Amino acid sequence: MGKYAFGVDIGGTTVKLGLFDNIGQLLDKWEIPTVTDNGGAAILPDIAKSILGKMKEKDIEKADVAGVGVGAPGAVAEDGMMVGGAVNIGWAAFNLKTALFNLLQMPIMATNDANAAAYGEMWRGGGAGTPNLVAVTLGTGVGGGIIVNGDLLVGAVGGGGEIGHIHVEACEEESCNCGNKGCLEQYGSATGLVRIARRRLAADNRPSILRQGELSAKAVFDAVKEGDALAIEIAEKFGDYLGKGLAIVACVANPEVFVLGGGVSKAGEILISYVEPYFQKYVLPACRNVKFSLAVLGNDAGIYGAAGLILNARR
Ligand code: ZN
């Protein structure tokens, strides 16, 4: 096995890259911009150039590199195929693994970005040492990565773990980004929390700190910490939806740990105190014994997980 591995996390505005040693220690990390023009045609060549440049800088030979793991913002099948492309960065359907291999001639592992983050958290983060784990990223959307017996649940075309699109509300009028109505992501994300807050504030004239300043997930949880009654109601509703969605996930994947990450998780332990009681209300009793923890790797979870997929690959 090589002495090094690279982990790459492709985001909408930047690509994060990390150089790891073969026991998974991060030696160096850096970022390059994600150029989405022309259907994102420059993204992979830019990544390849950046990796080859780093190898030159550190005097690393190709034979010393175990491979490159890459996480992308779209569904990625086991063989690297992205049947739906990656809309945010301009990609149409293609095989990510093959395309990056053609540029680098090194072993490649490709997966969805939320799956990479989940793998990172299992391997080096908030779920360290737990082979049955679900990582939930609460950001603009709700991302999920499901790990069963140490392996990512990828599914037929890479749609495994897309827990943000579990149907949790029959009466929703607005559409989710996926085209359906009533998805978990419409309530359980940072954006969803703001939607719940906006609707609650419009319902009557009760006083609240949230009536001043800009509404955000942070503003809601800050107001909860101040004891604001309306903010607490909003957080309860948010927790109800998220608890319900995760109870469904628990009946399918039966994890030992839920690791909560993404922007909303910056609220801290208070987030768990609003989600866990509803999870316990809805979950199958046999699947009840689940620990909730907060993600610890932050923005580095994706590069850790992508490199981990290479270093832990069964050959
Ligand atoms: Zn949806």
Short mmCIF file of C-alpha atoms and ligand atoms in Angstrom, two decimals:
data_model
loop_
_atom_site.label_atom_id
_atom_site.label_comp_id
_atom_site.label_asym_id
_atom_site.label_seq_id
_atom_site.Cartn_x
_atom_site.Cartn_y
_atom_site.Cartn_z
CA MET A 1 0.00 0.00 0.00
CA GLY A 2 1.13 3.53 -0.74
CA LYS A 3 2.36 5.87 1.94
CA TYR A 4 -0.23 8.53 1.15
CA ALA A 5 -3.83 9.07 0.07
CA PHE A 6 -5.71 12.11 -1.16
CA GLY A 7 -9.24 13.04 -0.09
CA VAL A 8 -11.25 15.41 -2.29
CA ASP A 9 -14.59 17.04 -1.42
CA ILE A 10 -16.26 18.83 -4.34
CA GLY A 11 -18.58 21.63 -3.20
CA GLY A 12 -20.62 24.25 -5.03
CA THR A 13 -18.04 27.03 -4.62
CA THR A 14 -14.80 25.33 -3.56
CA VAL A 15 -13.12 21.95 -3.85
CA LYS A 16 -11.44 20.89 -0.61
CA LEU A 17 -8.41 18.66 -0.88
CA GLY A 18 -6.43 16.81 1.78
CA LEU A 19 -3.19 14.85 1.81
CA PHE A 20 -3.21 11.99 4.36
CA ASP A 21 -0.63 9.47 5.49
CA ASN A 22 -1.59 5.80 5.39
CA ILE A 23 -2.80 5.74 8.98
CA GLY A 24 -5.22 8.55 8.24
CA GLN A 25 -3.48 11.60 9.63
CA LEU A 26 -4.17 14.81 7.76
CA LEU A 27 -0.77 16.16 6.63
CA ASP A 28 -1.94 19.08 4.51
CA LYS A 29 -5.20 20.60 3.31
CA TRP A 30 -6.06 23.29 0.79
CA GLU A 31 -8.86 24.53 -1.45
CA ILE A 32 -9.34 25.45 -5.09
CA PRO A 33 -12.36 27.20 -6.62
CA THR A 34 -15.09 25.08 -8.25
CA VAL A 35 -15.39 26.40 -11.81
CA THR A 36 -18.95 25.52 -12.84
CA ASP A 37 -18.89 27.16 -16.32
CA ASN A 38 -19.25 24.92 -19.41
CA GLY A 39 -21.06 22.18 -17.53
CA GLY A 40 -18.32 22.04 -14.91
CA ALA A 41 -15.85 20.73 -17.52
CA ALA A 42 -12.79 22.21 -15.76
CA ILE A 43 -13.52 20.76 -12.29
CA LEU A 44 -11.80 17.37 -12.66
CA PRO A 45 -8.81 18.67 -14.69
CA ASP A 46 -8.34 21.38 -11.99
CA ILE A 47 -8.42 18.69 -9.26
CA ALA A 48 -5.93 16.50 -11.13
CA LYS A 49 -3.59 19.45 -11.69
CA SER A 50 -3.79 20.42 -8.02
CA ILE A 51 -3.01 16.87 -6.83
CA LEU A 52 -0.09 16.46 -9.23
CA GLY A 53 1.20 19.88 -8.16
CA LYS A 54 1.06 18.88 -4.48
CA MET A 55 2.90 15.63 -5.24
CA LYS A 56 5.63 17.58 -6.97
CA GLU A 57 5.85 20.09 -4.10
CA LYS A 58 6.16 17.28 -1.50
CA ASP A 59 8.35 15.08 -3.71
CA ILE A 60 5.78 12.25 -3.69
CA GLU A 61 5.96 9.60 -6.43
CA LYS A 62 2.85 8.01 -7.92
CA ALA A 63 3.93 4.64 -6.49
CA ASP A 64 3.72 6.17 -2.99
CA VAL A 65 0.04 7.09 -3.38
CA ALA A 66 -2.62 4.51 -2.41
CA GLY A 67 -5.21 6.48 -4.35
CA VAL A 68 -7.60 9.40 -4.49
CA GLY A 69 -11.02 9.38 -2.85
CA VAL A 70 -13.56 11.88 -4.10
CA GLY A 71 -16.96 13.02 -2.80
CA ALA A 72 -19.34 14.79 -5.20
CA PRO A 73 -22.65 16.62 -4.69
CA GLY A 74 -24.91 14.05 -6.39
CA ALA A 75 -25.79 10.36 -6.31
CA VAL A 76 -22.75 8.20 -7.14
CA ALA A 77 -23.15 4.47 -7.74
CA GLU A 78 -20.60 1.91 -6.52
CA ASP A 79 -18.91 1.86 -9.95
CA GLY A 80 -18.61 5.70 -10.05
CA MET A 81 -21.58 6.34 -12.34
CA MET A 82 -23.58 9.51 -11.63
CA VAL A 83 -26.91 8.83 -13.36
CA GLY A 84 -28.37 12.18 -12.35
CA GLY A 85 -25.13 14.16 -12.70
CA ALA A 86 -24.60 16.95 -10.15
CA VAL A 87 -26.96 19.85 -10.88
CA ASN A 88 -25.28 22.37 -8.51
CA ILE A 89 -21.93 22.19 -10.32
CA GLY A 90 -23.23 21.75 -13.85
CA TRP A 91 -22.46 18.06 -14.36
CA ALA A 92 -24.64 15.86 -16.57
CA ALA A 93 -24.60 12.06 -16.21
CA PHE A 94 -21.12 10.49 -16.46
CA ASN A 95 -18.77 8.11 -14.68
CA LEU A 96 -16.80 10.14 -12.11
CA LYS A 97 -14.43 7.34 -11.16
CA THR A 98 -13.42 6.57 -14.75
CA ALA A 99 -13.04 10.25 -15.68
CA LEU A 100 -10.72 11.02 -12.74
CA PHE A 101 -8.77 7.80 -13.30
CA ASN A 102 -8.16 8.84 -16.93
CA LEU A 103 -6.63 12.10 -15.68
CA LEU A 104 -4.50 10.69 -12.84
CA GLN A 105 -3.84 6.99 -13.59
CA MET A 106 -4.15 6.23 -9.85
CA PRO A 107 -6.73 4.14 -7.91
CA ILE A 108 -9.93 6.20 -7.45
CA MET A 109 -12.91 5.79 -5.10
CA ALA A 110 -15.95 8.00 -5.76
CA THR A 111 -19.00 8.58 -3.61
CA ASN A 112 -21.67 11.11 -2.71
CA ASP A 113 -20.42 14.03 -0.57
CA ALA A 114 -22.76 13.27 2.35
CA ASN A 115 -21.64 9.63 2.25
CA ALA A 116 -18.00 10.75 2.34
CA ALA A 117 -18.75 12.97 5.36
CA ALA A 118 -20.50 10.06 7.11
CA TYR A 119 -17.54 7.79 6.46
CA GLY A 120 -15.19 10.47 7.81
CA GLU A 121 -17.22 10.84 10.99
CA MET A 122 -17.27 7.06 11.49
CA TRP A 123 -13.55 6.75 10.86
CA ARG A 124 -12.12 9.77 12.65
CA GLY A 125 -14.99 11.81 14.07
CA GLY A 126 -18.12 11.85 16.26
CA GLY A 127 -18.93 8.21 15.62
CA ALA A 128 -15.40 6.87 15.85
CA GLY A 129 -15.30 3.13 16.30
CA THR A 130 -18.99 2.56 15.55
CA PRO A 131 -19.63 0.42 12.44
CA ASN A 132 -23.40 1.12 12.42
CA LEU A 133 -23.89 4.84 12.10
CA VAL A 134 -26.04 7.39 10.34
CA ALA A 135 -24.59 10.85 9.73
CA VAL A 136 -27.06 13.65 9.10
CA THR A 137 -25.92 16.95 7.59
CA LEU A 138 -28.31 19.78 8.46
CA GLY A 139 -27.41 22.58 6.08
CA THR A 140 -29.26 24.14 3.16
CA GLY A 141 -30.73 20.66 2.74
CA VAL A 142 -30.72 17.48 4.81
CA GLY A 143 -27.94 15.14 3.69
CA GLY A 144 -27.48 11.63 4.96
CA GLY A 145 -24.91 8.89 4.96
CA ILE A 146 -25.79 5.42 6.26
CA ILE A 147 -23.06 3.02 7.34
CA VAL A 148 -23.97 -0.60 8.05
CA ASN A 149 -21.29 -2.97 9.37
CA GLY A 150 -18.61 -0.47 8.35
CA ASP A 151 -19.79 -0.11 4.75
CA LEU A 152 -21.67 2.76 3.14
CA LEU A 153 -25.18 1.95 2.01
CA VAL A 154 -24.96 3.15 -1.60
CA GLY A 155 -27.77 1.24 -3.34
CA ALA A 156 -28.42 0.54 -7.02
CA VAL A 157 -27.63 4.00 -8.42
CA GLY A 158 -26.18 5.76 -5.36
CA GLY A 159 -29.49 7.01 -3.95
CA GLY A 160 -29.02 5.16 -0.63
CA GLY A 161 -28.91 7.51 2.34
CA GLU A 162 -30.87 10.34 0.67
CA ILE A 163 -32.81 10.77 3.89
CA GLY A 164 -33.67 14.42 3.20
CA HIS A 165 -36.39 13.25 0.83
CA ILE A 166 -38.26 11.00 3.24
CA HIS A 167 -41.90 12.08 3.10
CA VAL A 168 -42.92 13.52 6.49
CA GLU A 169 -45.82 15.92 5.75
CA ALA A 170 -48.92 15.21 3.66
CA CYS A 171 -50.28 18.80 3.72
CA GLU A 172 -47.34 20.70 2.17
CA GLU A 173 -48.16 23.04 -0.74
CA GLU A 174 -44.64 24.13 -1.71
CA SER A 175 -42.32 21.86 -3.69
CA CYS A 176 -38.99 20.49 -2.48
CA ASN A 177 -35.93 20.83 -4.78
CA CYS A 178 -36.54 17.20 -5.83
CA GLY A 179 -40.03 18.05 -7.12
CA ASN A 180 -41.99 16.24 -4.40
CA LYS A 181 -43.91 17.90 -1.58
CA GLY A 182 -43.49 17.31 2.16
CA CYS A 183 -39.87 16.06 2.21
CA LEU A 184 -37.92 16.07 5.51
CA GLU A 185 -35.51 18.60 3.95
CA GLN A 186 -38.38 21.15 3.76
CA TYR A 187 -38.51 21.24 7.60
CA GLY A 188 -35.37 19.64 9.05
CA SER A 189 -32.70 21.75 7.30
CA ALA A 190 -31.48 25.27 8.14
CA THR A 191 -33.73 26.52 5.35
CA GLY A 192 -36.59 24.40 6.67
CA LEU A 193 -36.20 25.76 10.20
CA VAL A 194 -36.45 29.31 8.81
CA ARG A 195 -39.61 28.31 6.85
CA ILE A 196 -41.20 26.93 10.02
CA ALA A 197 -40.24 30.12 11.86
CA ARG A 198 -41.62 32.40 9.14
CA ARG A 199 -44.94 30.53 9.09
CA ARG A 200 -45.21 30.56 12.89
CA LEU A 201 -44.43 34.29 13.14
CA ALA A 202 -47.04 35.09 10.48
CA ALA A 203 -49.72 33.08 12.31
CA ASP A 204 -50.33 35.71 15.06
CA ASN A 205 -48.82 38.78 16.75
CA ARG A 206 -47.32 37.22 19.87
CA PRO A 207 -44.09 38.98 20.85
CA SER A 208 -40.75 37.30 20.06
CA ILE A 209 -37.10 38.25 19.74
CA LEU A 210 -37.35 36.72 16.26
CA ARG A 211 -39.51 39.62 15.06
CA GLN A 212 -36.37 41.80 15.03
CA GLY A 213 -33.36 41.16 12.84
CA GLU A 214 -32.78 38.53 10.20
CA LEU A 215 -34.28 35.06 10.55
CA SER A 216 -31.78 32.20 10.47
CA ALA A 217 -31.33 28.79 12.06
CA LYS A 218 -28.80 30.40 14.42
CA ALA A 219 -31.23 33.20 15.35
CA VAL A 220 -33.91 30.64 16.24
CA PHE A 221 -31.65 28.58 18.52
CA ASP A 222 -30.13 31.75 20.05
CA ALA A 223 -33.70 32.86 20.90
CA VAL A 224 -34.45 29.39 22.32
CA LYS A 225 -31.42 29.80 24.61
CA GLU A 226 -32.89 33.17 25.75
CA GLY A 227 -36.13 31.37 26.66
CA ASP A 228 -38.20 32.98 23.86
CA ALA A 229 -41.58 31.14 23.94
CA LEU A 230 -42.26 31.37 20.19
CA ALA A 231 -38.74 30.25 19.30
CA ILE A 232 -39.19 27.25 21.59
CA GLU A 233 -42.43 26.35 19.76
CA ILE A 234 -40.59 26.62 16.44
CA ALA A 235 -37.74 24.40 17.69
CA GLU A 236 -40.28 21.83 18.95
CA LYS A 237 -41.90 21.65 15.52
CA PHE A 238 -38.50 21.34 13.83
CA GLY A 239 -37.53 18.59 16.30
CA ASP A 240 -40.82 16.81 15.67
CA TYR A 241 -40.19 16.55 11.91
CA LEU A 242 -36.54 15.62 12.28
CA GLY A 243 -37.30 13.10 15.05
CA LYS A 244 -39.96 11.52 12.85
CA GLY A 245 -37.62 11.28 9.84
CA LEU A 246 -34.81 9.76 11.90
CA ALA A 247 -37.22 7.28 13.51
CA ILE A 248 -38.01 6.02 9.99
CA VAL A 249 -34.28 5.77 9.23
CA ALA A 250 -33.74 3.82 12.48
CA CYS A 251 -36.32 1.21 11.42
CA VAL A 252 -34.37 0.64 8.18
CA ALA A 253 -30.72 0.97 9.22
CA ASN A 254 -30.87 0.38 13.01
CA PRO A 255 -27.81 2.55 13.78
CA GLU A 256 -26.00 2.74 17.13
CA VAL A 257 -25.32 6.43 16.63
CA PHE A 258 -26.80 9.40 14.80
CA VAL A 259 -24.10 12.00 14.16
CA LEU A 260 -25.62 15.44 13.54
CA GLY A 261 -23.53 17.88 11.50
CA GLY A 262 -23.90 20.86 9.17
CA GLY A 263 -24.68 24.49 9.98
CA VAL A 264 -27.66 23.79 12.26
CA SER A 265 -25.50 21.57 14.50
CA LYS A 266 -23.51 24.65 15.51
CA ALA A 267 -26.40 25.29 17.94
CA GLY A 268 -24.75 22.56 20.05
CA GLU A 269 -26.26 19.99 22.43
CA ILE A 270 -29.51 21.99 22.57
CA LEU A 271 -30.28 20.71 19.05
CA ILE A 272 -30.23 17.12 20.32
CA SER A 273 -32.56 18.05 23.19
CA TYR A 274 -35.23 19.03 20.63
CA VAL A 275 -34.78 16.05 18.29
CA GLU A 276 -34.23 13.07 20.57
CA PRO A 277 -37.56 13.21 22.50
CA TYR A 278 -39.51 13.13 19.20
CA PHE A 279 -37.28 10.39 17.85
CA GLN A 280 -38.13 8.37 20.98
CA LYS A 281 -41.84 9.15 20.51
CA TYR A 282 -41.97 7.70 16.98
CA VAL A 283 -39.29 4.99 16.82
CA LEU A 284 -39.86 1.25 16.95
CA PRO A 285 -39.02 0.25 20.55
CA ALA A 286 -36.50 -2.38 19.36
CA CYS A 287 -34.51 0.37 17.58
CA ARG A 288 -34.75 2.85 20.47
CA ASN A 289 -31.27 2.52 21.92
CA VAL A 290 -29.49 5.11 19.77
CA LYS A 291 -26.93 7.66 20.84
CA PHE A 292 -27.11 11.17 19.39
CA SER A 293 -23.82 12.99 18.99
CA LEU A 294 -22.56 16.09 17.23
CA ALA A 295 -20.19 15.91 14.26
CA VAL A 296 -16.62 16.85 15.21
CA LEU A 297 -14.77 17.08 11.88
CA GLY A 298 -16.79 20.04 10.56
CA ASN A 299 -15.86 20.96 6.98
CA ASP A 300 -13.06 18.38 6.95
CA ALA A 301 -15.41 15.36 7.28
CA GLY A 302 -15.64 14.95 3.49
CA ILE A 303 -11.90 14.84 2.82
CA TYR A 304 -11.35 12.46 5.76
CA GLY A 305 -14.07 10.12 4.50
CA ALA A 306 -12.93 10.21 0.87
CA ALA A 307 -9.35 9.36 1.90
CA GLY A 308 -10.68 6.75 4.35
CA LEU A 309 -12.50 4.96 1.54
CA ILE A 310 -9.16 4.55 -0.25
CA LEU A 311 -7.16 3.55 2.83
CA ASN A 312 -9.78 1.08 4.11
CA ALA A 313 -10.65 -0.40 0.70
CA ARG A 314 -10.71 -4.18 0.72
CA ARG A 315 -8.40 -5.47 -1.94
ZN ZN B 1 -37.41 16.24 -1.74
#
